[in-house]
Amino acid sequence: MTRPYAPGYRIPTDLLLKAYASGVFPMAESAGDPEVFWVRPETRGIIPLDGFHAPKSLRKTIKKHPFDIRFDFDFEATIDGCAEKRAERRSTWINAPIREAYVELHRIGHCHSVEAWREDRLVGGLYGVSLGRVFFGESMFARETDASKTCLYYLVERLKARGFALLDTQFTTEHLKRFGAVDVPRGKYEKMLADALKGEAVFYP
């Protein structure tokens, strides 16, 4: 599952993009750990774009339009929201080198955020890496009910509209399975990845 630890003081963006293109991604043990390790799971989580399921309660929320949905409006605030400690999660894998690397990926157009705002407050969001026709979902957070779920809904809508072929979730959780997430074996995933890396889809603008 993991490759040996590597110094994490800086992750070059070209190395990071090559890693994603080969099915590998970085994580850290905790926010305070300055090192990263590289992960290549035996099974990979994906949400088939044509198989996305929005639960009835979420569809009701979306019809009410409680949030102002923005794309790449405040990427750094979004990644910081994802890194927040919460009651249900005492630690985070987003350390300083990872944050720096993804902020740089955002600057060069390969990392994007979907954000839920209410009255000029960021109340939820998600971010991920865009490469070829693949969106690699990284993390999400919510400060209000349904905020991150709404962002996921609008992410899928944008990916379908923009010609993306693969939404990678890295792993599946019971939460993500409610939206149609499934596990695929590494070999099958890497074939899907190679195919989806052919061509280019533009996430933003």
mmCIF file of N, CA and C in Angstrom, residues 7-131:
data_model
loop_
_atom_site.group_PDB
_atom_site.id
_atom_site.type_symbol
_atom_site.label_atom_id
_atom_site.label_comp_id
_atom_site.label_asym_id
_atom_site.label_seq_id
_atom_site.Cartn_x
_atom_site.Cartn_y
_atom_site.Cartn_z
ATOM 1 N N PRO A 7 11.599 12.522 2.420
ATOM 2 C CA PRO A 7 11.585 13.852 3.043
ATOM 3 C C PRO A 7 10.422 14.678 2.518
ATOM 4 N N GLY A 8 9.708 15.314 3.416
ATOM 5 C CA GLY A 8 8.497 16.006 3.010
ATOM 6 C C GLY A 8 8.576 17.505 3.100
ATOM 7 N N TYR A 9 9.769 18.064 3.173
ATOM 8 C CA TYR A 9 9.864 19.509 3.323
ATOM 9 C C TYR A 9 9.389 20.233 2.077
ATOM 10 N N ARG A 10 9.490 19.591 0.913
ATOM 11 C CA ARG A 10 8.961 20.180 -0.313
ATOM 12 C C ARG A 10 8.671 19.050 -1.287
ATOM 13 N N ILE A 11 7.502 19.106 -1.918
ATOM 14 C CA ILE A 11 7.135 18.112 -2.915
ATOM 15 C C ILE A 11 7.114 18.822 -4.263
ATOM 16 N N PRO A 12 8.042 18.534 -5.157
ATOM 17 C CA PRO A 12 8.052 19.203 -6.468
ATOM 18 C C PRO A 12 6.756 18.915 -7.223
ATOM 19 N N THR A 13 6.215 19.922 -7.876
ATOM 20 C CA THR A 13 4.938 19.739 -8.564
ATOM 21 C C THR A 13 5.042 18.749 -9.715
ATOM 22 N N ASP A 14 6.201 18.713 -10.406
ATOM 23 C CA ASP A 14 6.327 17.753 -11.498
ATOM 24 C C ASP A 14 6.319 16.323 -10.972
ATOM 25 N N LEU A 15 6.938 16.103 -9.820
ATOM 26 C CA LEU A 15 6.909 14.778 -9.194
ATOM 27 C C LEU A 15 5.491 14.416 -8.773
ATOM 28 N N LEU A 16 4.768 15.380 -8.226
ATOM 29 C CA LEU A 16 3.403 15.145 -7.768
ATOM 30 C C LEU A 16 2.492 14.761 -8.934
ATOM 31 N N LEU A 17 2.603 15.461 -10.042
ATOM 32 C CA LEU A 17 1.770 15.153 -11.206
ATOM 33 C C LEU A 17 2.135 13.798 -11.806
ATOM 34 N N LYS A 18 3.423 13.471 -11.840
ATOM 35 C CA LYS A 18 3.836 12.153 -12.327
ATOM 36 C C LYS A 18 3.288 11.054 -11.420
ATOM 37 N N ALA A 19 3.277 11.305 -10.120
ATOM 38 C CA ALA A 19 2.746 10.323 -9.177
ATOM 39 C C ALA A 19 1.266 10.073 -9.449
ATOM 40 N N TYR A 20 0.494 11.135 -9.591
ATOM 41 C CA TYR A 20 -0.937 10.968 -9.866
ATOM 42 C C TYR A 20 -1.162 10.215 -11.170
ATOM 43 N N ALA A 21 -0.356 10.521 -12.177
ATOM 44 C CA ALA A 21 -0.511 9.867 -13.473
ATOM 45 C C ALA A 21 -0.201 8.381 -13.413
ATOM 46 N N SER A 22 0.536 7.950 -12.384
ATOM 47 C CA SER A 22 0.867 6.540 -12.229
ATOM 48 C C SER A 22 0.045 5.859 -11.132
ATOM 49 N N GLY A 23 -0.944 6.573 -10.582
ATOM 50 C CA GLY A 23 -1.822 5.971 -9.582
ATOM 51 C C GLY A 23 -1.331 6.069 -8.163
ATOM 52 N N VAL A 24 -0.435 7.002 -7.898
ATOM 53 C CA VAL A 24 0.165 7.162 -6.571
ATOM 54 C C VAL A 24 -0.163 8.554 -6.034
ATOM 55 N N PHE A 25 -0.372 8.658 -4.719
ATOM 56 C CA PHE A 25 -0.625 9.969 -4.128
ATOM 57 C C PHE A 25 0.047 10.058 -2.760
ATOM 58 N N PRO A 26 0.341 11.276 -2.275
ATOM 59 C CA PRO A 26 1.030 11.444 -0.993
ATOM 60 C C PRO A 26 0.061 11.624 0.176
ATOM 61 N N MET A 27 0.526 11.218 1.341
ATOM 62 C CA MET A 27 -0.184 11.486 2.588
ATOM 63 C C MET A 27 0.860 11.718 3.680
ATOM 64 N N ALA A 28 0.400 12.245 4.802
ATOM 65 C CA ALA A 28 1.266 12.419 5.963
ATOM 66 C C ALA A 28 0.610 11.739 7.168
ATOM 67 N N GLU A 29 1.424 11.359 8.127
ATOM 68 C CA GLU A 29 0.871 10.726 9.320
ATOM 69 C C GLU A 29 0.005 11.692 10.121
ATOM 70 N N SER A 30 0.421 12.958 10.134
ATOM 71 C CA SER A 30 -0.326 13.977 10.874
ATOM 72 C C SER A 30 0.092 15.347 10.365
ATOM 73 N N ALA A 31 -0.657 16.358 10.777
ATOM 74 C CA ALA A 31 -0.352 17.726 10.343
ATOM 75 C C ALA A 31 1.020 18.176 10.809
ATOM 76 N N GLY A 32 1.457 17.681 11.960
ATOM 77 C CA GLY A 32 2.731 18.109 12.515
ATOM 78 C C GLY A 32 3.929 17.328 12.019
ATOM 79 N N ASP A 33 3.702 16.258 11.255
ATOM 80 C CA ASP A 33 4.796 15.452 10.736
ATOM 81 C C ASP A 33 5.308 16.089 9.447
ATOM 82 N N PRO A 34 6.598 16.421 9.357
ATOM 83 C CA PRO A 34 7.109 17.106 8.164
ATOM 84 C C PRO A 34 7.367 16.181 6.986
ATOM 85 N N GLU A 35 7.124 14.871 7.152
ATOM 86 C CA GLU A 35 7.406 13.934 6.071
ATOM 87 C C GLU A 35 6.121 13.438 5.423
ATOM 88 N N VAL A 36 6.274 12.900 4.212
ATOM 89 C CA VAL A 36 5.140 12.317 3.492
ATOM 90 C C VAL A 36 5.481 10.892 3.095
ATOM 91 N N PHE A 37 4.443 10.100 2.854
ATOM 92 C CA PHE A 37 4.660 8.788 2.264
ATOM 93 C C PHE A 37 3.742 8.667 1.061
ATOM 94 N N TRP A 38 4.118 7.778 0.153
ATOM 95 C CA TRP A 38 3.407 7.633 -1.110
ATOM 96 C C TRP A 38 2.542 6.392 -1.070
ATOM 97 N N VAL A 39 1.295 6.544 -1.498
ATOM 98 C CA VAL A 39 0.307 5.474 -1.367
ATOM 99 C C VAL A 39 -0.145 4.992 -2.742
ATOM 100 N N ARG A 40 -0.192 3.673 -2.896
ATOM 101 C CA ARG A 40 -0.698 3.045 -4.123
ATOM 102 C C ARG A 40 -1.603 1.899 -3.678
ATOM 103 N N PRO A 41 -2.884 2.176 -3.420
ATOM 104 C CA PRO A 41 -3.772 1.177 -2.813
ATOM 105 C C PRO A 41 -3.993 -0.049 -3.701
ATOM 106 N N GLU A 42 -4.206 -1.183 -3.062
ATOM 107 C CA GLU A 42 -4.549 -2.411 -3.790
ATOM 108 C C GLU A 42 -5.907 -2.277 -4.468
ATOM 109 N N THR A 43 -6.835 -1.577 -3.817
ATOM 110 C CA THR A 43 -8.128 -1.266 -4.429
ATOM 111 C C THR A 43 -8.325 0.240 -4.363
ATOM 112 N N ARG A 44 -8.961 0.781 -5.377
ATOM 113 C CA ARG A 44 -9.099 2.228 -5.478
ATOM 114 C C ARG A 44 -10.569 2.615 -5.466
ATOM 115 N N GLY A 45 -10.876 3.684 -4.766
ATOM 116 C CA GLY A 45 -12.239 4.186 -4.740
ATOM 117 C C GLY A 45 -12.493 5.139 -5.894
ATOM 118 N N ILE A 46 -13.625 4.959 -6.566
ATOM 119 C CA ILE A 46 -14.049 5.891 -7.609
ATOM 120 C C ILE A 46 -15.549 6.113 -7.486
ATOM 121 N N ILE A 47 -16.027 7.226 -8.006
ATOM 122 C CA ILE A 47 -17.464 7.440 -8.182
ATOM 123 C C ILE A 47 -17.718 7.493 -9.681
ATOM 124 N N PRO A 48 -18.324 6.447 -10.264
ATOM 125 C CA PRO A 48 -18.646 6.510 -11.699
ATOM 126 C C PRO A 48 -19.542 7.713 -11.968
ATOM 127 N N LEU A 49 -19.136 8.556 -12.900
ATOM 128 C CA LEU A 49 -19.878 9.793 -13.133
ATOM 129 C C LEU A 49 -21.311 9.528 -13.591
ATOM 130 N N ASP A 50 -21.503 8.434 -14.316
ATOM 131 C CA ASP A 50 -22.866 8.106 -14.750
ATOM 132 C C ASP A 50 -23.624 7.302 -13.696
ATOM 133 N N GLY A 51 -22.960 7.034 -12.570
ATOM 134 C CA GLY A 51 -23.612 6.272 -11.512
ATOM 135 C C GLY A 51 -23.720 7.049 -10.211
ATOM 136 N N PHE A 52 -23.504 8.369 -10.286
ATOM 137 C CA PHE A 52 -23.588 9.194 -9.077
ATOM 138 C C PHE A 52 -25.019 9.209 -8.551
ATOM 139 N N HIS A 53 -25.161 9.041 -7.248
ATOM 140 C CA HIS A 53 -26.484 9.016 -6.622
ATOM 141 C C HIS A 53 -26.588 10.149 -5.603
ATOM 142 N N ALA A 54 -27.561 11.012 -5.789
ATOM 143 C CA ALA A 54 -27.831 12.076 -4.818
ATOM 144 C C ALA A 54 -28.995 11.632 -3.939
ATOM 145 N N PRO A 55 -28.757 11.399 -2.651
ATOM 146 C CA PRO A 55 -29.839 10.987 -1.764
ATOM 147 C C PRO A 55 -30.994 11.992 -1.783
ATOM 148 N N LYS A 56 -32.173 11.496 -1.483
ATOM 149 C CA LYS A 56 -33.385 12.324 -1.540
ATOM 150 C C LYS A 56 -33.260 13.566 -0.674
ATOM 151 N N SER A 57 -32.677 13.409 0.521
ATOM 152 C CA SER A 57 -32.551 14.556 1.429
ATOM 153 C C SER A 57 -31.637 15.621 0.831
ATOM 154 N N LEU A 58 -30.590 15.191 0.126
ATOM 155 C CA LEU A 58 -29.684 16.157 -0.500
ATOM 156 C C LEU A 58 -30.371 16.866 -1.653
ATOM 157 N N ARG A 59 -31.159 16.151 -2.438
ATOM 158 C CA ARG A 59 -31.874 16.786 -3.545
ATOM 159 C C ARG A 59 -32.825 17.857 -3.021
ATOM 160 N N LYS A 60 -33.450 17.593 -1.877
ATOM 161 C CA LYS A 60 -34.334 18.591 -1.270
ATOM 162 C C LYS A 60 -33.544 19.839 -0.874
ATOM 163 N N THR A 61 -32.359 19.620 -0.290
ATOM 164 C CA THR A 61 -31.514 20.755 0.107
ATOM 165 C C THR A 61 -31.115 21.579 -1.107
ATOM 166 N N ILE A 62 -30.687 20.914 -2.166
ATOM 167 C CA ILE A 62 -30.218 21.613 -3.356
ATOM 168 C C ILE A 62 -31.328 22.452 -3.984
ATOM 169 N N LYS A 63 -32.556 21.953 -3.953
ATOM 170 C CA LYS A 63 -33.683 22.705 -4.521
ATOM 171 C C LYS A 63 -33.920 24.014 -3.775
ATOM 172 N N LYS A 64 -33.529 24.063 -2.515
ATOM 173 C CA LYS A 64 -33.714 25.279 -1.716
ATOM 174 C C LYS A 64 -32.608 26.302 -1.959
ATOM 175 N N HIS A 65 -31.526 25.899 -2.620
ATOM 176 C CA HIS A 65 -30.389 26.782 -2.915
ATOM 177 C C HIS A 65 -29.900 27.530 -1.677
ATOM 178 N N PRO A 66 -29.530 26.793 -0.608
ATOM 179 C CA PRO A 66 -29.101 27.486 0.613
ATOM 180 C C PRO A 66 -27.682 28.045 0.529
ATOM 181 N N PHE A 67 -26.899 27.561 -0.442
ATOM 182 C CA PHE A 67 -25.503 27.970 -0.528
ATOM 183 C C PHE A 67 -25.192 28.657 -1.862
ATOM 184 N N ASP A 68 -24.238 29.554 -1.779
ATOM 185 C CA ASP A 68 -23.664 30.151 -2.986
ATOM 186 C C ASP A 68 -22.476 29.273 -3.355
ATOM 187 N N ILE A 69 -22.571 28.529 -4.455
ATOM 188 C CA ILE A 69 -21.510 27.608 -4.862
ATOM 189 C C ILE A 69 -20.513 28.348 -5.744
ATOM 190 N N ARG A 70 -19.254 28.276 -5.353
ATOM 191 C CA ARG A 70 -18.189 28.966 -6.083
ATOM 192 C C ARG A 70 -17.072 27.972 -6.403
ATOM 193 N N PHE A 71 -16.399 28.218 -7.514
ATOM 194 C CA PHE A 71 -15.289 27.381 -7.946
ATOM 195 C C PHE A 71 -14.004 28.192 -7.891
ATOM 196 N N ASP A 72 -12.999 27.662 -7.199
ATOM 197 C CA ASP A 72 -11.671 28.305 -7.128
ATOM 198 C C ASP A 72 -11.731 29.744 -6.625
ATOM 199 N N PHE A 73 -12.704 30.046 -5.790
ATOM 200 C CA PHE A 73 -12.825 31.418 -5.282
ATOM 201 C C PHE A 73 -11.802 31.675 -4.182
ATOM 202 N N ASP A 74 -11.669 30.745 -3.239
ATOM 203 C CA ASP A 74 -10.672 30.865 -2.173
ATOM 204 C C ASP A 74 -10.115 29.474 -1.895
ATOM 205 N N PHE A 75 -9.186 29.066 -2.760
ATOM 206 C CA PHE A 75 -8.629 27.716 -2.657
ATOM 207 C C PHE A 75 -7.929 27.500 -1.320
ATOM 208 N N GLU A 76 -7.128 28.451 -0.892
ATOM 209 C CA GLU A 76 -6.362 28.253 0.342
ATOM 210 C C GLU A 76 -7.267 28.119 1.562
ATOM 211 N N ALA A 77 -8.350 28.868 1.607
ATOM 212 C CA ALA A 77 -9.292 28.722 2.716
ATOM 213 C C ALA A 77 -9.961 27.352 2.684
ATOM 214 N N THR A 78 -10.156 26.820 1.480
ATOM 215 C CA THR A 78 -10.786 25.510 1.354
ATOM 216 C C THR A 78 -9.864 24.412 1.847
ATOM 217 N N ILE A 79 -8.600 24.431 1.452
ATOM 218 C CA ILE A 79 -7.683 23.406 1.932
ATOM 219 C C ILE A 79 -7.468 23.531 3.439
ATOM 220 N N ASP A 80 -7.494 24.757 3.946
ATOM 221 C CA ASP A 80 -7.378 24.939 5.399
ATOM 222 C C ASP A 80 -8.605 24.387 6.117
ATOM 223 N N GLY A 81 -9.781 24.542 5.518
ATOM 224 C CA GLY A 81 -10.986 23.967 6.101
ATOM 225 C C GLY A 81 -10.908 22.452 6.143
ATOM 226 N N CYS A 82 -10.359 21.866 5.088
ATOM 227 C CA CYS A 82 -10.211 20.407 5.049
ATOM 228 C C CYS A 82 -9.215 19.914 6.102
ATOM 229 N N ALA A 83 -8.267 20.752 6.463
ATOM 230 C CA ALA A 83 -7.235 20.363 7.426
ATOM 231 C C ALA A 83 -7.638 20.613 8.871
ATOM 232 N N GLU A 84 -8.780 21.242 9.095
ATOM 233 C CA GLU A 84 -9.218 21.553 10.461
ATOM 234 C C GLU A 84 -9.418 20.298 11.304
ATOM 235 N N LYS A 85 -9.044 20.388 12.551
ATOM 236 C CA LYS A 85 -9.365 19.322 13.497
ATOM 237 C C LYS A 85 -10.830 19.452 13.894
ATOM 238 N N ARG A 86 -11.512 18.314 13.953
ATOM 239 C CA ARG A 86 -12.913 18.315 14.345
ATOM 240 C C ARG A 86 -13.147 17.215 15.371
ATOM 241 N N ALA A 87 -14.309 17.257 15.990
ATOM 242 C CA ALA A 87 -14.599 16.281 17.044
ATOM 243 C C ALA A 87 -14.460 14.853 16.540
ATOM 244 N N GLU A 88 -14.917 14.623 15.276
ATOM 245 C CA GLU A 88 -14.875 13.269 14.736
ATOM 246 C C GLU A 88 -13.525 12.934 14.100
ATOM 247 N N ARG A 89 -12.641 13.928 13.988
ATOM 248 C CA ARG A 89 -11.325 13.695 13.393
ATOM 249 C C ARG A 89 -10.309 14.567 14.107
ATOM 250 N N ARG A 90 -9.529 13.936 14.983
ATOM 251 C CA ARG A 90 -8.590 14.674 15.812
ATOM 252 C C ARG A 90 -7.319 15.074 15.083
ATOM 253 N N SER A 91 -7.005 14.373 14.001
ATOM 254 C CA SER A 91 -5.796 14.692 13.269
ATOM 255 C C SER A 91 -6.095 14.735 11.766
ATOM 256 N N THR A 92 -5.170 15.243 10.995
ATOM 257 C CA THR A 92 -5.338 15.354 9.550
ATOM 258 C C THR A 92 -4.054 14.917 8.864
ATOM 259 N N TRP A 93 -4.179 14.421 7.631
ATOM 260 C CA TRP A 93 -2.994 14.026 6.864
ATOM 261 C C TRP A 93 -2.449 15.184 6.048
ATOM 262 N N ILE A 94 -3.061 16.359 6.149
ATOM 263 C CA ILE A 94 -2.605 17.523 5.381
ATOM 264 C C ILE A 94 -1.562 18.275 6.212
ATOM 265 N N ASN A 95 -0.287 18.013 5.943
ATOM 266 C CA ASN A 95 0.764 18.725 6.667
ATOM 267 C C ASN A 95 1.241 19.925 5.846
ATOM 268 N N ALA A 96 2.228 20.648 6.346
ATOM 269 C CA ALA A 96 2.674 21.873 5.670
ATOM 270 C C ALA A 96 3.220 21.615 4.261
ATOM 271 N N PRO A 97 4.054 20.594 4.048
ATOM 272 C CA PRO A 97 4.539 20.343 2.684
ATOM 273 C C PRO A 97 3.419 19.985 1.714
ATOM 274 N N ILE A 98 2.439 19.211 2.172
ATOM 275 C CA ILE A 98 1.319 18.864 1.301
ATOM 276 C C ILE A 98 0.503 20.106 0.971
ATOM 277 N N ARG A 99 0.220 20.927 1.973
ATOM 278 C CA ARG A 99 -0.527 22.156 1.713
ATOM 279 C C ARG A 99 0.208 23.020 0.687
ATOM 280 N N GLU A 100 1.513 23.205 0.888
ATOM 281 C CA GLU A 100 2.303 24.031 -0.026
ATOM 282 C C GLU A 100 2.259 23.470 -1.448
ATOM 283 N N ALA A 101 2.362 22.153 -1.570
ATOM 284 C CA ALA A 101 2.388 21.529 -2.894
ATOM 285 C C ALA A 101 1.063 21.714 -3.624
ATOM 286 N N TYR A 102 -0.060 21.563 -2.917
ATOM 287 C CA TYR A 102 -1.349 21.686 -3.577
ATOM 288 C C TYR A 102 -1.703 23.142 -3.872
ATOM 289 N N VAL A 103 -1.253 24.049 -3.054
ATOM 290 C CA VAL A 103 -1.438 25.474 -3.365
ATOM 291 C C VAL A 103 -0.681 25.818 -4.646
ATOM 292 N N GLU A 104 0.512 25.249 -4.804
ATOM 293 C CA GLU A 104 1.284 25.485 -6.026
ATOM 294 C C GLU A 104 0.606 24.816 -7.224
ATOM 295 N N LEU A 105 0.071 23.606 -7.041
ATOM 296 C CA LEU A 105 -0.677 22.955 -8.121
ATOM 297 C C LEU A 105 -1.870 23.807 -8.535
ATOM 298 N N HIS A 106 -2.527 24.410 -7.561
ATOM 299 C CA HIS A 106 -3.646 25.304 -7.869
ATOM 300 C C HIS A 106 -3.162 26.506 -8.681
ATOM 301 N N ARG A 107 -2.016 27.042 -8.302
ATOM 302 C CA ARG A 107 -1.491 28.224 -8.993
ATOM 303 C C ARG A 107 -1.224 27.922 -10.462
ATOM 304 N N ILE A 108 -0.790 26.709 -10.778
ATOM 305 C CA ILE A 108 -0.476 26.368 -12.167
ATOM 306 C C ILE A 108 -1.647 25.691 -12.876
ATOM 307 N N GLY A 109 -2.803 25.627 -12.218
ATOM 308 C CA GLY A 109 -4.018 25.175 -12.885
ATOM 309 C C GLY A 109 -4.334 23.695 -12.792
ATOM 310 N N HIS A 110 -3.700 22.977 -11.856
ATOM 311 C CA HIS A 110 -3.946 21.540 -11.731
ATOM 312 C C HIS A 110 -4.634 21.143 -10.425
ATOM 313 N N CYS A 111 -5.091 22.105 -9.644
ATOM 314 C CA CYS A 111 -5.801 21.782 -8.402
ATOM 315 C C CYS A 111 -6.928 22.800 -8.233
ATOM 316 N N HIS A 112 -8.102 22.299 -7.858
ATOM 317 C CA HIS A 112 -9.290 23.155 -7.862
ATOM 318 C C HIS A 112 -10.159 22.909 -6.629
ATOM 319 N N SER A 113 -10.966 23.893 -6.335
ATOM 320 C CA SER A 113 -11.875 23.787 -5.192
ATOM 321 C C SER A 113 -13.316 24.048 -5.620
ATOM 322 N N VAL A 114 -14.219 23.387 -4.935
ATOM 323 C CA VAL A 114 -15.652 23.679 -5.025
ATOM 324 C C VAL A 114 -16.063 24.122 -3.628
ATOM 325 N N GLU A 115 -16.697 25.273 -3.525
ATOM 326 C CA GLU A 115 -16.915 25.899 -2.220
ATOM 327 C C GLU A 115 -18.380 26.263 -1.998
ATOM 328 N N ALA A 116 -18.840 26.064 -0.789
ATOM 329 C CA ALA A 116 -20.195 26.465 -0.398
ATOM 330 C C ALA A 116 -20.084 27.673 0.529
ATOM 331 N N TRP A 117 -20.709 28.759 0.129
ATOM 332 C CA TRP A 117 -20.672 30.001 0.905
ATOM 333 C C TRP A 117 -22.088 30.355 1.334
ATOM 334 N N ARG A 118 -22.180 30.963 2.510
ATOM 335 C CA ARG A 118 -23.446 31.524 2.974
ATOM 336 C C ARG A 118 -23.141 32.850 3.674
ATOM 337 N N GLU A 119 -23.738 33.900 3.154
ATOM 338 C CA GLU A 119 -23.538 35.247 3.705
ATOM 339 C C GLU A 119 -22.044 35.567 3.828
ATOM 340 N N ASP A 120 -21.316 35.272 2.745
ATOM 341 C CA ASP A 120 -19.879 35.558 2.670
ATOM 342 C C ASP A 120 -19.039 34.798 3.690
ATOM 343 N N ARG A 121 -19.562 33.656 4.160
ATOM 344 C CA ARG A 121 -18.798 32.755 5.025
ATOM 345 C C ARG A 121 -18.613 31.434 4.288
ATOM 346 N N LEU A 122 -17.392 30.931 4.290
ATOM 347 C CA LEU A 122 -17.124 29.622 3.701
ATOM 348 C C LEU A 122 -17.610 28.558 4.687
ATOM 349 N N VAL A 123 -18.627 27.804 4.297
ATOM 350 C CA VAL A 123 -19.231 26.848 5.226
ATOM 351 C C VAL A 123 -19.006 25.392 4.809
ATOM 352 N N GLY A 124 -18.317 25.182 3.700
ATOM 353 C CA GLY A 124 -18.006 23.823 3.287
ATOM 354 C C GLY A 124 -17.294 23.837 1.954
ATOM 355 N N GLY A 125 -16.653 22.732 1.646
ATOM 356 C CA GLY A 125 -15.974 22.684 0.364
ATOM 357 C C GLY A 125 -15.193 21.403 0.167
ATOM 358 N N LEU A 126 -14.598 21.304 -0.989
ATOM 359 C CA LEU A 126 -13.731 20.175 -1.322
ATOM 360 C C LEU A 126 -12.689 20.664 -2.306
ATOM 361 N N TYR A 127 -11.614 19.885 -2.439
ATOM 362 C CA TYR A 127 -10.606 20.222 -3.440
ATOM 363 C C TYR A 127 -10.016 18.942 -4.004
ATOM 364 N N GLY A 128 -9.393 19.062 -5.168
ATOM 365 C CA GLY A 128 -8.778 17.903 -5.782
ATOM 366 C C GLY A 128 -7.901 18.297 -6.952
ATOM 367 N N VAL A 129 -7.231 17.312 -7.487
ATOM 368 C CA VAL A 129 -6.275 17.494 -8.574
ATOM 369 C C VAL A 129 -6.935 17.164 -9.907
ATOM 370 N N SER A 130 -6.687 17.997 -10.900
ATOM 371 C CA SER A 130 -7.209 17.797 -12.254
ATOM 372 C C SER A 130 -6.050 17.492 -13.189
ATOM 373 N N LEU A 131 -6.154 16.370 -13.894
ATOM 374 C CA LEU A 131 -5.093 15.962 -14.802
ATOM 375 C C LEU A 131 -5.718 15.160 -15.937
#
